[in-house]
Amino acid sequence: QVQLVQSGSELKKPGASVKVSCRASGYTFTSYAMNWVRQAPGQGLEWMAWINTNTGNPTYAQGFTGRFVFSLDTSVSTAYLQISSLKAEDTAVYYCARLDYYDSSGYADYWGQGTLVTVSS
Amino acid sequence: SYVLTQPPSVSVAPGQTARITCGGNNIGSKSVHWYQQKPGQAPVVVVYDDSDRPSGIPERFSGSNSGNTATLTISRVEAGDEADYYCQVWDSSSDHPVFGEGTKLTVL
């Protein structure tokens, strides 16, 4: 069965960096793109980026360039999100989600369990 | 960027029908997907491509899409349906997904 397993919660100080992993299993990793979605406390879902797992090419939402780096290691079927120069407003749950992309459309059919990143001094 | 508009909240009594709308410019020309998110859990897709249901999702969940409004309909609402619901489409101009702001469904 398809599973996306994310790394555990993180507590970081402002200015530090964090790397969240998302390990996929139960399907061919390069057959589906990968989404990253942020959810701040008490807020809605905010799409961050999707990554073509064949080329590694990301498509970013506005506001998620610069400090946010999305990468892959296809040898271990894992996607990564790295955030640098963390700010308090980066405190959120970060989800990876498999993207079923077709005919210039798509949706997230499987989701990781989420990783809570807390930024606090 | 394409904007989706959802009501912040919908309330319904058990056994009744809940309708959650998602508005967007000519949304009827796009495929709409709906997610359910219960507190402390990851979202789950309950309807995709306007009206299709993934395996395991009850037939009580259905969707429609026409003109400027898509609708998620939950028939015979149960207490366990209480959750936040999000619509999503693909913004072809920027080639990425867009989420609605979410609707909190309260079962009275």
Coordinates of N, CA and C in Angstrom, one line a residue, chain B residues 28-105:
Chain B
G28 N -16.5 25.7 -13.4 CA -17.1 24.5 -14.1 C -16.2 24.0 -15.2
S29 N -15.2 24.8 -15.7 CA -14.3 24.3 -16.7 C -13.1 23.6 -16.1
K30 N -13.0 23.5 -14.8 CA -11.9 22.9 -14.1 C -12.3 21.6 -13.4
S31 N -11.4 20.8 -13.1 CA -11.7 19.6 -12.2 C -11.5 20.1 -10.8
V32 N -12.5 19.8 -10.0 CA -12.4 20.2 -8.5 C -12.3 18.9 -7.7
H33 N -11.4 19.1 -6.7 CA -11.1 18.0 -5.7 C -11.5 18.5 -4.3
W34 N -11.9 17.6 -3.5 CA -12.3 17.9 -2.1 C -11.6 17.1 -1.1
Y35 N -11.1 17.7 0.0 CA -10.4 17.1 1.0 C -11.1 17.2 2.4
Q36 N -11.1 16.2 3.2 CA -11.6 16.3 4.5 C -10.4 16.2 5.5
Q37 N -10.4 17.1 6.5 CA -9.3 17.1 7.5 C -10.0 17.2 8.9
K38 N -9.7 16.1 9.6 CA -10.2 16.1 11.0 C -9.1 16.6 11.9
P39 N -9.4 17.1 13.1 CA -8.4 17.7 14.0 C -7.2 16.8 14.2
G40 N -6.0 17.3 14.0 CA -4.8 16.5 14.3 C -4.5 15.5 13.3
Q41 N -5.2 15.5 12.2 CA -4.9 14.5 11.1 C -4.6 15.1 9.8
A42 N -3.9 14.3 8.9 CA -3.7 14.8 7.6 C -4.9 14.8 6.8
P43 N -5.0 15.7 5.8 CA -6.2 15.7 4.9 C -6.3 14.4 4.1
V44 N -7.6 14.1 3.8 CA -7.9 12.9 3.0 C -8.8 13.3 1.8
V45 N -8.5 12.9 0.6 CA -9.4 13.2 -0.5 C -10.7 12.5 -0.4
V46 N -11.8 13.1 -0.5 CA -13.1 12.5 -0.4 C -13.8 12.5 -1.8
V47 N -13.5 13.5 -2.6 CA -14.0 13.5 -4.0 C -12.9 14.1 -4.9
Y48 N -12.8 13.5 -6.0 CA -11.8 14.0 -7.0 C -12.5 14.1 -8.4
D49 N -11.9 14.9 -9.2 CA -12.5 15.1 -10.6 C -14.0 15.4 -10.5
D50 N -14.3 16.4 -9.7 CA -15.7 16.9 -9.5 C -16.6 16.0 -8.8
S51 N -16.6 14.7 -9.1 CA -17.7 13.8 -8.6 C -17.3 12.4 -8.3
D52 N -16.0 12.1 -8.5 CA -15.5 10.7 -8.3 C -15.1 10.5 -6.9
R53 N -15.4 9.3 -6.3 CA -15.0 9.0 -5.0 C -13.9 8.0 -4.9
P54 N -12.8 8.2 -4.1 CA -11.8 7.2 -4.0 C -12.4 5.9 -3.3
S55 N -11.8 4.8 -3.4 CA -12.3 3.6 -2.7 C -12.2 3.9 -1.2
G56 N -13.3 3.4 -0.6 CA -13.3 3.6 0.9 C -14.1 4.8 1.4
I57 N -14.4 5.7 0.4 CA -15.2 6.9 0.8 C -16.7 6.5 0.6
P58 N -17.5 6.8 1.6 CA -18.9 6.4 1.6 C -19.6 7.1 0.4
E59 N -20.6 6.5 -0.1 CA -21.5 7.0 -1.2 C -22.2 8.3 -0.7
R60 N -22.2 8.5 0.6 CA -22.9 9.7 1.1 C -22.2 11.0 0.6
F61 N -20.9 10.9 0.2 CA -20.1 12.0 -0.2 C -20.3 12.1 -1.8
S62 N -20.7 13.2 -2.3 CA -20.8 13.4 -3.7 C -20.5 14.8 -4.1
G63 N -20.2 15.1 -5.3 CA -19.8 16.4 -5.8 C -20.4 16.8 -7.1
S64 N -20.5 18.1 -7.3 CA -21.0 18.6 -8.6 C -20.2 19.9 -8.9
N65 N -20.2 20.3 -10.2 CA -19.5 21.4 -10.6 C -20.1 22.0 -11.8
S66 N -20.5 23.3 -11.8 CA -21.0 23.9 -12.9 C -20.9 25.4 -12.8
G67 N -20.7 26.1 -13.9 CA -20.7 27.6 -13.9 C -19.6 28.1 -13.0
N68 N -19.9 28.9 -12.0 CA -18.9 29.4 -11.0 C -18.9 28.8 -9.7
T69 N -19.6 27.7 -9.5 CA -19.7 27.0 -8.2 C -19.6 25.5 -8.3
A70 N -18.7 25.0 -7.4 CA -18.7 23.5 -7.2 C -19.3 23.3 -5.8
T71 N -19.9 22.1 -5.7 CA -20.5 21.8 -4.4 C -20.2 20.4 -3.9
L72 N -19.8 20.3 -2.7 CA -19.6 19.0 -2.0 C -20.9 18.7 -1.2
T73 N -21.5 17.6 -1.4 CA -22.8 17.3 -0.7 C -22.5 16.0 0.1
I74 N -22.9 16.1 1.4 CA -22.8 15.0 2.3 C -24.2 14.7 2.8
S75 N -24.6 13.5 2.4 CA -26.0 13.1 2.7 C -26.0 12.3 4.0
R76 N -27.1 12.3 4.7 CA -27.2 11.6 6.0 C -26.0 11.8 6.9
V77 N -25.8 13.1 7.2 CA -24.6 13.5 7.9 C -24.5 12.8 9.3
E78 N -23.3 12.4 9.6 CA -23.0 11.7 10.9 C -22.1 12.5 11.7
A79 N -22.0 12.3 13.0 CA -21.1 13.0 13.9 C -19.7 12.9 13.4
G80 N -19.3 11.8 12.8 CA -17.9 11.6 12.4 C -17.6 12.4 11.1
D81 N -18.6 13.0 10.5 CA -18.3 13.9 9.4 C -17.8 15.3 9.8
E82 N -17.9 15.6 11.1 CA -17.4 16.9 11.5 C -15.9 17.0 11.3
A83 N -15.6 18.1 10.5 CA -14.2 18.2 10.0 C -14.1 19.6 9.2
D84 N -12.9 19.9 8.8 CA -12.7 21.0 7.9 C -12.7 20.4 6.5
Y85 N -13.3 21.0 5.5 CA -13.3 20.6 4.1 C -12.7 21.7 3.2
Y86 N -11.8 21.2 2.3 CA -11.1 22.1 1.4 C -11.4 21.7 0.0
C87 N -11.7 22.7 -0.9 CA -11.7 22.4 -2.3 C -10.3 22.8 -2.9
Q88 N -10.1 22.2 -4.1 CA -8.8 22.4 -4.7 C -9.0 22.3 -6.2
V89 N -8.3 23.2 -7.0 CA -8.3 23.0 -8.4 C -6.8 23.2 -8.9
W90 N -6.6 23.0 -10.2 CA -5.3 23.3 -10.7 C -5.3 24.6 -11.5
D91 N -4.4 25.5 -11.1 CA -4.4 26.8 -11.8 C -3.4 26.6 -13.0
S92 N -4.0 26.5 -14.1 CA -3.3 26.2 -15.3 C -2.3 27.4 -15.7
S93 N -2.7 28.6 -15.4 CA -1.9 29.7 -15.8 C -0.5 29.7 -15.0
S94 N -0.5 29.2 -13.8 CA 0.7 29.2 -13.1 C 1.2 27.7 -12.8
D95 N 0.4 26.8 -13.3 CA 0.8 25.3 -13.3 C 1.0 24.9 -11.9
H96 N 0.0 25.1 -11.0 CA 0.1 24.6 -9.6 C -1.3 24.5 -9.0
P97 N -1.4 23.7 -7.9 CA -2.7 23.6 -7.3 C -3.0 24.9 -6.5
V98 N -4.3 25.0 -6.3 CA -4.8 26.1 -5.4 C -5.9 25.5 -4.5
F99 N -5.8 25.9 -3.2 CA -6.8 25.4 -2.2 C -7.7 26.6 -1.9
G100 N -9.0 26.2 -1.6 CA -9.9 27.1 -1.0 C -9.5 27.3 0.5
E101 N -10.2 28.3 1.1 CA -9.8 28.6 2.5 C -10.3 27.6 3.5
G102 N -11.2 26.8 3.1 CA -11.7 25.7 4.0 C -13.0 26.1 4.6
T103 N -13.8 25.1 4.9 CA -15.1 25.2 5.6 C -15.2 24.2 6.7
K104 N -15.5 24.8 7.9 CA -15.7 23.9 9.1 C -17.1 23.4 9.1
L105 N -17.3 22.1 9.0 CA -18.6 21.5 9.1 C -18.8 21.1 10.6

